[in-house]
């Protein structure tokens, strides 16, 4: 007997010969809003082997062919398996990598099971997040190409750079790129600091460090952020959130290129490059008197503005979406699936993401996990995820005009795509719809929307 449980789109499989354990697992997971589906043995329902669980719970009494399939998945995808009873000692240990095998006693309690599942789910999520973080920087739009050109131009300068842009546009990614591309500092450390999260009273200790015994509890000497960044890049994120008194101290260090640890009298000479980022309009903060003008000029020797996702348009939205989908689903798995359907790419291009790349990434992650598990671009399930992403997302008035401009560019591109597909298929609707991955009805609607008609209207197929 097999049971599928669902936790926020993560499927958990339970294998067990005796209903007893399955029922106990289902009962324990009830508070996780678990959906339980009973199915036949995976070995005798091959169409279900397309499913790839994120986590499996197997009773050791059932080391059968189903468990062997799981073992292959485990090896291929690093899927964690919880063995109930004991580890499969009798089997080749090399087949069951221990870092992915977890053991629960036969008389497990609900607290034990929930604790283990929660820990594993968090691990799976962290792994996915890491994969996404290491995915390539996508920059297909003209404005992003122009930005990368600027990055190349300025990467090797020693002066400070101020990166600004809306939330989630990739300011930190660009800061990292500036760091990596610098001939000298790129060899040193990259030290990111979130200036919006410095607890009151800890600024000096965190930034300047302290010498041993400088205050109660300072049992060892500690290097501050400035010193940690020596020879590399100090990345000051959310610089607009730094209080005025801390701005003064920062400015002094930048001017002297030296720090003095708390409890010490000896200044330490430092050589680092400063990259700062903000989603605030610093000149306005200067006018309001909450940001020092001298610090602003010191930081913004070079200014880079990262375009929002709406400014980048459909070309980047779709490319970023595809890149994230590929890293979540896995290239090997993706190749077994048809191309990303046209309606899905279309819907992504049509969605406004106020949280920019980060928000698009979250949507792609949810869609990718679903597609990986069900092994198909299931329209009904994916539409639900899209609808969720679109709910509570009003288009703010100031960007509505930009969105319209992008829409018309996107429409033009789509019209050309439809026309090209029609030409390539000798204007046969059925074949054209197939090429575009849409139904004949949707193709007809698009032709009407873009005023595309056959040369001879009387030969038009009736839809
Ligand atoms: N061009 C890109 N291609 C691929 N991934 C990107 C791109 N830009 C950003 N990302 C990803 O989007 C997420 C957000 O990027 P990042 O943290 O750099 O944004 P940010 O502007 O610093 O956000 P915040 O304003 O919240 O600090 C990260 O996961 C990052 O890897
Ligand atoms: Mg950031």
mmCIF file of N, CA, C and O and ligand atoms in Angstrom, residues 171-172 235 237-238 277 358, ligand 2:
data_model
loop_
_atom_site.group_PDB
_atom_site.id
_atom_site.type_symbol
_atom_site.label_atom_id
_atom_site.label_comp_id
_atom_site.label_asym_id
_atom_site.label_seq_id
_atom_site.Cartn_x
_atom_site.Cartn_y
_atom_site.Cartn_z
ATOM 1 N N UNK A 171 20.052 43.449 -6.755
ATOM 2 C CA UNK A 171 21.122 44.382 -6.394
ATOM 3 C C UNK A 171 22.334 43.628 -5.842
ATOM 4 O O UNK A 171 23.465 43.927 -6.159
ATOM 5 N N UNK A 172 22.033 42.629 -5.000
ATOM 6 C CA UNK A 172 23.144 41.881 -4.405
ATOM 7 C C UNK A 172 23.877 41.064 -5.477
ATOM 8 O O UNK A 172 25.105 40.935 -5.438
ATOM 9 N N UNK A 235 30.080 44.953 1.115
ATOM 10 C CA UNK A 235 28.793 45.259 0.472
ATOM 11 C C UNK A 235 27.812 45.735 1.537
ATOM 12 O O UNK A 235 27.355 44.947 2.368
ATOM 13 N N UNK A 237 24.366 46.665 2.266
ATOM 14 C CA UNK A 237 23.014 46.581 1.727
ATOM 15 C C UNK A 237 22.085 47.466 2.558
ATOM 16 O O UNK A 237 22.345 47.679 3.741
ATOM 17 N N UNK A 238 21.015 47.943 1.951
ATOM 18 C CA UNK A 238 20.030 48.799 2.641
ATOM 19 C C UNK A 238 20.726 49.985 3.316
ATOM 20 O O UNK A 238 20.432 50.312 4.460
ATOM 21 N N UNK A 277 24.082 49.389 -1.528
ATOM 22 C CA UNK A 277 22.836 49.218 -2.276
ATOM 23 C C UNK A 277 21.667 49.773 -1.486
ATOM 24 O O UNK A 277 21.691 49.808 -0.253
ATOM 25 N N UNK A 358 12.807 38.155 -7.282
ATOM 26 C CA UNK A 358 12.597 37.254 -6.156
ATOM 27 C C UNK A 358 11.185 36.669 -6.193
ATOM 28 O O UNK A 358 10.991 35.478 -5.950
HETATM 29 MG MG1 LIG B 2 19.445 42.748 -1.300
#
